[in-house]
Amino acid sequence: MFENLNWWEIGALLMLALLIFGERLPKVIGDGLRMLRGLRAMAQNATTDLNRELGTDLQLQDLHPKAFIRKHILSEEEEASLRKPLQGLFDDVKNDLTGVKNDLSEVAAAADIKKPATPAASSAVEKRAPGFDLDAT
Protein backbone atom coordinates (compact mmCIF):
# COMPACT_ATOMS: atom_id res chain seq x y z
CA MET A 1 0.00 0.00 0.00
CA PHE A 2 2.79 2.42 0.89
CA GLU A 3 5.48 1.02 -1.42
CA ASN A 4 5.64 4.31 -3.38
CA LEU A 5 6.34 6.37 -0.25
CA ASN A 6 9.71 6.71 1.43
CA TRP A 7 10.21 7.15 5.19
CA TRP A 8 10.29 10.95 4.99
CA GLU A 9 6.94 11.10 3.21
CA ILE A 10 5.35 8.68 5.69
CA GLY A 11 6.73 10.77 8.57
CA ALA A 12 5.38 13.95 6.97
CA LEU A 13 1.94 12.33 6.58
CA LEU A 14 1.98 11.25 10.23
CA MET A 15 2.93 14.78 11.35
CA LEU A 16 0.16 16.22 9.16
CA ALA A 17 -2.35 13.77 10.66
CA LEU A 18 -1.17 14.73 14.15
CA LEU A 19 -1.63 18.42 13.35
CA ILE A 20 -5.10 17.90 11.87
CA PHE A 21 -6.53 15.48 14.42
CA GLY A 22 -4.41 16.33 17.45
CA GLU A 23 -5.37 14.37 20.55
CA ARG A 24 -8.17 12.61 18.66
CA LEU A 25 -5.68 10.79 16.37
CA PRO A 26 -5.77 7.43 18.26
CA LYS A 27 -9.59 7.48 18.17
CA VAL A 28 -9.60 8.30 14.43
CA ILE A 29 -7.16 5.45 13.75
CA GLY A 30 -9.31 3.06 15.78
CA ASP A 31 -12.45 4.15 13.91
CA GLY A 32 -10.69 3.64 10.57
CA LEU A 33 -9.55 0.15 11.55
CA ARG A 34 -13.08 -0.73 12.73
CA MET A 35 -14.46 0.48 9.40
CA LEU A 36 -11.95 -1.69 7.48
CA ARG A 37 -12.84 -4.73 9.59
CA GLY A 38 -16.53 -4.07 8.94
CA LEU A 39 -15.97 -3.80 5.17
CA ARG A 40 -13.95 -7.01 5.18
CA ALA A 41 -16.69 -8.80 7.14
CA MET A 42 -19.36 -7.51 4.72
CA ALA A 43 -17.35 -8.77 1.72
CA GLN A 44 -16.86 -12.15 3.40
CA ASN A 45 -20.58 -12.41 4.19
CA ALA A 46 -21.50 -11.51 0.61
CA THR A 47 -19.10 -14.16 -0.71
CA THR A 48 -20.54 -16.74 1.68
CA ASP A 49 -24.10 -15.87 0.62
CA LEU A 50 -23.18 -16.17 -3.07
CA ASN A 51 -21.49 -19.51 -2.44
CA ARG A 52 -24.58 -20.80 -0.68
CA GLU A 53 -26.98 -19.50 -3.36
CA LEU A 54 -24.95 -20.60 -6.39
CA GLY A 55 -23.71 -23.83 -4.86
CA THR A 56 -20.12 -23.22 -5.94
CA ASP A 57 -16.86 -22.36 -4.26
CA LEU A 58 -16.64 -18.70 -5.21
CA GLN A 59 -13.74 -16.41 -4.29
CA LEU A 60 -13.87 -12.62 -4.24
CA GLN A 61 -11.57 -12.32 -7.27
CA ASP A 62 -13.93 -14.64 -9.18
CA LEU A 63 -16.61 -11.93 -9.15
CA HIS A 64 -14.94 -10.11 -12.04
CA PRO A 65 -17.22 -10.78 -15.05
CA LYS A 66 -14.46 -12.23 -17.25
CA ALA A 67 -13.21 -14.56 -14.54
CA PHE A 68 -16.76 -15.59 -13.61
CA ILE A 69 -17.68 -16.49 -17.20
CA ARG A 70 -14.37 -18.25 -17.80
CA LYS A 71 -14.61 -20.33 -14.65
CA HIS A 72 -18.32 -21.13 -14.37
CA ILE A 73 -19.94 -20.87 -17.79
CA LEU A 74 -17.40 -21.78 -20.49
CA SER A 75 -15.82 -25.18 -20.74
CA GLU A 76 -12.18 -25.49 -21.76
CA GLU A 77 -13.15 -26.60 -25.27
CA GLU A 78 -15.47 -23.60 -25.73
CA GLU A 79 -12.81 -21.23 -24.49
CA ALA A 80 -10.27 -22.78 -26.87
CA SER A 81 -12.70 -22.49 -29.79
CA LEU A 82 -13.24 -18.80 -28.96
CA ARG A 83 -9.51 -18.15 -28.73
CA LYS A 84 -8.55 -19.99 -31.94
CA PRO A 85 -9.62 -17.34 -34.52
CA LEU A 86 -8.27 -14.54 -32.36
CA GLN A 87 -4.97 -16.36 -31.88
CA GLY A 88 -4.55 -16.62 -35.65
CA LEU A 89 -5.26 -12.91 -36.02
CA PHE A 90 -2.80 -12.14 -33.23
CA ASP A 91 -0.09 -14.24 -34.92
CA ASP A 92 -0.70 -12.48 -38.26
CA VAL A 93 -0.43 -9.04 -36.66
CA LYS A 94 2.69 -10.10 -34.76
CA ASN A 95 4.35 -11.36 -37.96
CA ASP A 96 3.45 -8.14 -39.80
CA LEU A 97 4.85 -6.00 -37.00
CA THR A 98 8.02 -8.07 -36.90
CA GLY A 99 8.46 -7.47 -40.63
CA VAL A 100 7.89 -3.73 -40.19
CA LYS A 101 10.41 -3.66 -37.34
CA ASN A 102 13.00 -5.44 -39.47
CA ASP A 103 12.39 -3.02 -42.35
CA LEU A 104 12.72 -0.03 -40.04
CA SER A 105 15.95 -1.32 -38.53
CA GLU A 106 17.36 -1.85 -42.04
CA VAL A 107 16.39 1.72 -42.97
CA ALA A 108 17.91 3.03 -39.74
CA ALA A 109 21.12 1.12 -40.42
CA ALA A 110 21.22 2.41 -43.99
CA ALA A 111 20.62 5.99 -42.82
CA ASP A 112 23.47 5.83 -40.32
CA ILE A 113 26.19 7.39 -42.52
CA LYS A 114 28.95 7.47 -39.90
CA LYS A 115 28.81 3.80 -38.96
CA PRO A 116 27.00 1.34 -41.24
CA ALA A 117 25.70 -1.72 -39.42
CA THR A 118 26.70 -4.16 -42.16
CA PRO A 119 28.69 -3.99 -45.38
CA ALA A 120 25.49 -4.88 -47.23
CA ALA A 121 23.82 -1.80 -45.77
CA SER A 122 26.65 0.48 -46.91
CA SER A 123 26.62 -1.01 -50.40
CA ALA A 124 22.85 -0.58 -50.46
CA VAL A 125 23.33 3.12 -49.66
CA GLU A 126 25.89 3.45 -52.43
CA LYS A 127 23.58 1.68 -54.91
CA ARG A 128 20.63 3.92 -54.01
CA ALA A 129 22.57 7.19 -54.26
CA PRO A 130 25.29 6.78 -56.90
CA GLY A 131 26.19 10.47 -57.16
CA PHE A 132 26.35 11.03 -53.38
CA ASP A 133 29.83 11.89 -52.11
CA LEU A 134 30.30 11.07 -48.43
CA ASP A 135 33.46 13.23 -48.19
CA ALA A 136 31.62 16.32 -49.43
CA THR A 137 29.35 16.50 -46.42
PDB file of C-alpha atoms in Angstrom:
ATOM      1  CA  MET A   1       0.000   0.000   0.000  1.00  0.00           C
ATOM      2  CA  PHE A   2       2.789   2.415   0.894  1.00  0.00           C
ATOM      3  CA  GLU A   3       5.481   1.017  -1.421  1.00  0.00           C
ATOM      4  CA  ASN A   4       5.637   4.307  -3.381  1.00  0.00           C
ATOM      5  CA  LEU A   5       6.342   6.373  -0.250  1.00  0.00           C
ATOM      6  CA  ASN A   6       9.711   6.706   1.428  1.00  0.00           C
ATOM      7  CA  TRP A   7      10.207   7.153   5.186  1.00  0.00           C
ATOM      8  CA  TRP A   8      10.295  10.949   4.987  1.00  0.00           C
ATOM      9  CA  GLU A   9       6.945  11.096   3.209  1.00  0.00           C
ATOM     10  CA  ILE A  10       5.346   8.676   5.687  1.00  0.00           C
ATOM     11  CA  GLY A  11       6.731  10.768   8.567  1.00  0.00           C
ATOM     12  CA  ALA A  12       5.379  13.950   6.968  1.00  0.00           C
ATOM     13  CA  LEU A  13       1.943  12.332   6.582  1.00  0.00           C
ATOM     14  CA  LEU A  14       1.980  11.247  10.233  1.00  0.00           C
ATOM     15  CA  MET A  15       2.926  14.782  11.354  1.00  0.00           C
ATOM     16  CA  LEU A  16       0.158  16.220   9.165  1.00  0.00           C
ATOM     17  CA  ALA A  17      -2.345  13.769  10.655  1.00  0.00           C
ATOM     18  CA  LEU A  18      -1.174  14.727  14.147  1.00  0.00           C
ATOM     19  CA  LEU A  19      -1.630  18.417  13.348  1.00  0.00           C
ATOM     20  CA  ILE A  20      -5.101  17.901  11.868  1.00  0.00           C
ATOM     21  CA  PHE A  21      -6.530  15.482  14.423  1.00  0.00           C
ATOM     22  CA  GLY A  22      -4.414  16.328  17.454  1.00  0.00           C
ATOM     23  CA  GLU A  23      -5.372  14.373  20.547  1.00  0.00           C
ATOM     24  CA  ARG A  24      -8.171  12.608  18.662  1.00  0.00           C
ATOM     25  CA  LEU A  25      -5.682  10.786  16.373  1.00  0.00           C
ATOM     26  CA  PRO A  26      -5.768   7.426  18.261  1.00  0.00           C
ATOM     27  CA  LYS A  27      -9.594   7.481  18.171  1.00  0.00           C
ATOM     28  CA  VAL A  28      -9.602   8.297  14.425  1.00  0.00           C
ATOM     29  CA  ILE A  29      -7.158   5.445  13.748  1.00  0.00           C
ATOM     30  CA  GLY A  30      -9.305   3.059  15.777  1.00  0.00           C
ATOM     31  CA  ASP A  31     -12.451   4.149  13.915  1.00  0.00           C
ATOM     32  CA  GLY A  32     -10.689   3.639  10.574  1.00  0.00           C
ATOM     33  CA  LEU A  33      -9.555   0.150  11.551  1.00  0.00           C
ATOM     34  CA  ARG A  34     -13.083  -0.728  12.731  1.00  0.00           C
ATOM     35  CA  MET A  35     -14.462   0.478   9.397  1.00  0.00           C
ATOM     36  CA  LEU A  36     -11.949  -1.693   7.483  1.00  0.00           C
ATOM     37  CA  ARG A  37     -12.841  -4.734   9.590  1.00  0.00           C
ATOM     38  CA  GLY A  38     -16.534  -4.071   8.941  1.00  0.00           C
ATOM     39  CA  LEU A  39     -15.973  -3.801   5.175  1.00  0.00           C
ATOM     40  CA  ARG A  40     -13.950  -7.008   5.182  1.00  0.00           C
ATOM     41  CA  ALA A  41     -16.688  -8.795   7.138  1.00  0.00           C
ATOM     42  CA  MET A  42     -19.362  -7.508   4.720  1.00  0.00           C
ATOM     43  CA  ALA A  43     -17.355  -8.769   1.715  1.00  0.00           C
ATOM     44  CA  GLN A  44     -16.859 -12.147   3.399  1.00  0.00           C
ATOM     45  CA  ASN A  45     -20.581 -12.406   4.194  1.00  0.00           C
ATOM     46  CA  ALA A  46     -21.499 -11.505   0.610  1.00  0.00           C
ATOM     47  CA  THR A  47     -19.105 -14.155  -0.713  1.00  0.00           C
ATOM     48  CA  THR A  48     -20.537 -16.737   1.680  1.00  0.00           C
ATOM     49  CA  ASP A  49     -24.096 -15.866   0.617  1.00  0.00           C
ATOM     50  CA  LEU A  50     -23.183 -16.167  -3.070  1.00  0.00           C
ATOM     51  CA  ASN A  51     -21.489 -19.513  -2.445  1.00  0.00           C
ATOM     52  CA  ARG A  52     -24.579 -20.799  -0.677  1.00  0.00           C
ATOM     53  CA  GLU A  53     -26.981 -19.499  -3.360  1.00  0.00           C
ATOM     54  CA  LEU A  54     -24.946 -20.604  -6.388  1.00  0.00           C
ATOM     55  CA  GLY A  55     -23.708 -23.827  -4.860  1.00  0.00           C
ATOM     56  CA  THR A  56     -20.118 -23.222  -5.938  1.00  0.00           C
ATOM     57  CA  ASP A  57     -16.858 -22.364  -4.257  1.00  0.00           C
ATOM     58  CA  LEU A  58     -16.639 -18.697  -5.206  1.00  0.00           C
ATOM     59  CA  GLN A  59     -13.743 -16.414  -4.290  1.00  0.00           C
ATOM     60  CA  LEU A  60     -13.874 -12.623  -4.236  1.00  0.00           C
ATOM     61  CA  GLN A  61     -11.573 -12.319  -7.275  1.00  0.00           C
ATOM     62  CA  ASP A  62     -13.933 -14.636  -9.182  1.00  0.00           C
ATOM     63  CA  LEU A  63     -16.613 -11.926  -9.148  1.00  0.00           C
ATOM     64  CA  HIS A  64     -14.942 -10.113 -12.043  1.00  0.00           C
ATOM     65  CA  PRO A  65     -17.220 -10.781 -15.048  1.00  0.00           C
ATOM     66  CA  LYS A  66     -14.457 -12.232 -17.252  1.00  0.00           C
ATOM     67  CA  ALA A  67     -13.210 -14.556 -14.537  1.00  0.00           C
ATOM     68  CA  PHE A  68     -16.757 -15.592 -13.607  1.00  0.00           C
ATOM     69  CA  ILE A  69     -17.680 -16.495 -17.199  1.00  0.00           C
ATOM     70  CA  ARG A  70     -14.373 -18.251 -17.805  1.00  0.00           C
ATOM     71  CA  LYS A  71     -14.610 -20.330 -14.648  1.00  0.00           C
ATOM     72  CA  HIS A  72     -18.315 -21.134 -14.372  1.00  0.00           C
ATOM     73  CA  ILE A  73     -19.944 -20.871 -17.789  1.00  0.00           C
ATOM     74  CA  LEU A  74     -17.404 -21.776 -20.487  1.00  0.00           C
ATOM     75  CA  SER A  75     -15.825 -25.183 -20.743  1.00  0.00           C
ATOM     76  CA  GLU A  76     -12.185 -25.489 -21.755  1.00  0.00           C
ATOM     77  CA  GLU A  77     -13.152 -26.598 -25.267  1.00  0.00           C
ATOM     78  CA  GLU A  78     -15.472 -23.604 -25.727  1.00  0.00           C
ATOM     79  CA  GLU A  79     -12.806 -21.232 -24.489  1.00  0.00           C
ATOM     80  CA  ALA A  80     -10.265 -22.782 -26.870  1.00  0.00           C
ATOM     81  CA  SER A  81     -12.704 -22.490 -29.787  1.00  0.00           C
ATOM     82  CA  LEU A  82     -13.243 -18.802 -28.964  1.00  0.00           C
ATOM     83  CA  ARG A  83      -9.508 -18.149 -28.734  1.00  0.00           C
ATOM     84  CA  LYS A  84      -8.548 -19.989 -31.942  1.00  0.00           C
ATOM     85  CA  PRO A  85      -9.618 -17.338 -34.520  1.00  0.00           C
ATOM     86  CA  LEU A  86      -8.270 -14.545 -32.357  1.00  0.00           C
ATOM     87  CA  GLN A  87      -4.974 -16.356 -31.882  1.00  0.00           C
ATOM     88  CA  GLY A  88      -4.546 -16.621 -35.654  1.00  0.00           C
ATOM     89  CA  LEU A  89      -5.261 -12.913 -36.016  1.00  0.00           C
ATOM     90  CA  PHE A  90      -2.796 -12.145 -33.227  1.00  0.00           C
ATOM     91  CA  ASP A  91      -0.094 -14.243 -34.915  1.00  0.00           C
ATOM     92  CA  ASP A  92      -0.704 -12.478 -38.257  1.00  0.00           C
ATOM     93  CA  VAL A  93      -0.425  -9.042 -36.664  1.00  0.00           C
ATOM     94  CA  LYS A  94       2.689 -10.099 -34.762  1.00  0.00           C
ATOM     95  CA  ASN A  95       4.350 -11.358 -37.960  1.00  0.00           C
ATOM     96  CA  ASP A  96       3.445  -8.144 -39.804  1.00  0.00           C
ATOM     97  CA  LEU A  97       4.847  -6.002 -37.002  1.00  0.00           C
ATOM     98  CA  THR A  98       8.023  -8.066 -36.901  1.00  0.00           C
ATOM     99  CA  GLY A  99       8.456  -7.470 -40.628  1.00  0.00           C
ATOM    100  CA  VAL A 100       7.892  -3.734 -40.189  1.00  0.00           C
ATOM    101  CA  LYS A 101      10.411  -3.665 -37.336  1.00  0.00           C
ATOM    102  CA  ASN A 102      13.001  -5.435 -39.467  1.00  0.00           C
ATOM    103  CA  ASP A 103      12.392  -3.024 -42.351  1.00  0.00           C
ATOM    104  CA  LEU A 104      12.723  -0.029 -40.041  1.00  0.00           C
ATOM    105  CA  SER A 105      15.953  -1.318 -38.527  1.00  0.00           C
ATOM    106  CA  GLU A 106      17.355  -1.847 -42.039  1.00  0.00           C
ATOM    107  CA  VAL A 107      16.389   1.721 -42.966  1.00  0.00           C
ATOM    108  CA  ALA A 108      17.908   3.033 -39.744  1.00  0.00           C
ATOM    109  CA  ALA A 109      21.123   1.118 -40.417  1.00  0.00           C
ATOM    110  CA  ALA A 110      21.224   2.412 -43.986  1.00  0.00           C
ATOM    111  CA  ALA A 111      20.616   5.989 -42.824  1.00  0.00           C
ATOM    112  CA  ASP A 112      23.473   5.832 -40.321  1.00  0.00           C
ATOM    113  CA  ILE A 113      26.191   7.390 -42.520  1.00  0.00           C
ATOM    114  CA  LYS A 114      28.955   7.465 -39.905  1.00  0.00           C
ATOM    115  CA  LYS A 115      28.813   3.796 -38.958  1.00  0.00           C
ATOM    116  CA  PRO A 116      26.996   1.341 -41.240  1.00  0.00           C
ATOM    117  CA  ALA A 117      25.700  -1.721 -39.420  1.00  0.00           C
ATOM    118  CA  THR A 118      26.701  -4.164 -42.156  1.00  0.00           C
ATOM    119  CA  PRO A 119      28.687  -3.985 -45.375  1.00  0.00           C
ATOM    120  CA  ALA A 120      25.494  -4.882 -47.228  1.00  0.00           C
ATOM    121  CA  ALA A 121      23.819  -1.801 -45.772  1.00  0.00           C
ATOM    122  CA  SER A 122      26.651   0.482 -46.909  1.00  0.00           C
ATOM    123  CA  SER A 123      26.623  -1.011 -50.401  1.00  0.00           C
ATOM    124  CA  ALA A 124      22.848  -0.575 -50.463  1.00  0.00           C
ATOM    125  CA  VAL A 125      23.334   3.124 -49.661  1.00  0.00           C
ATOM    126  CA  GLU A 126      25.888   3.447 -52.433  1.00  0.00           C
ATOM    127  CA  LYS A 127      23.577   1.683 -54.905  1.00  0.00           C
ATOM    128  CA  ARG A 128      20.633   3.918 -54.012  1.00  0.00           C
ATOM    129  CA  ALA A 129      22.570   7.192 -54.265  1.00  0.00           C
ATOM    130  CA  PRO A 130      25.289   6.779 -56.900  1.00  0.00           C
ATOM    131  CA  GLY A 131      26.188  10.474 -57.162  1.00  0.00           C
ATOM    132  CA  PHE A 132      26.351  11.026 -53.385  1.00  0.00           C
ATOM    133  CA  ASP A 133      29.827  11.890 -52.114  1.00  0.00           C
ATOM    134  CA  LEU A 134      30.305  11.074 -48.431  1.00  0.00           C
ATOM    135  CA  ASP A 135      33.463  13.226 -48.190  1.00  0.00           C
ATOM    136  CA  ALA A 136      31.617  16.316 -49.429  1.00  0.00           C
ATOM    137  CA  THR A 137      29.345  16.499 -46.424  1.00  0.00           C
TER     138      THR A 137
END
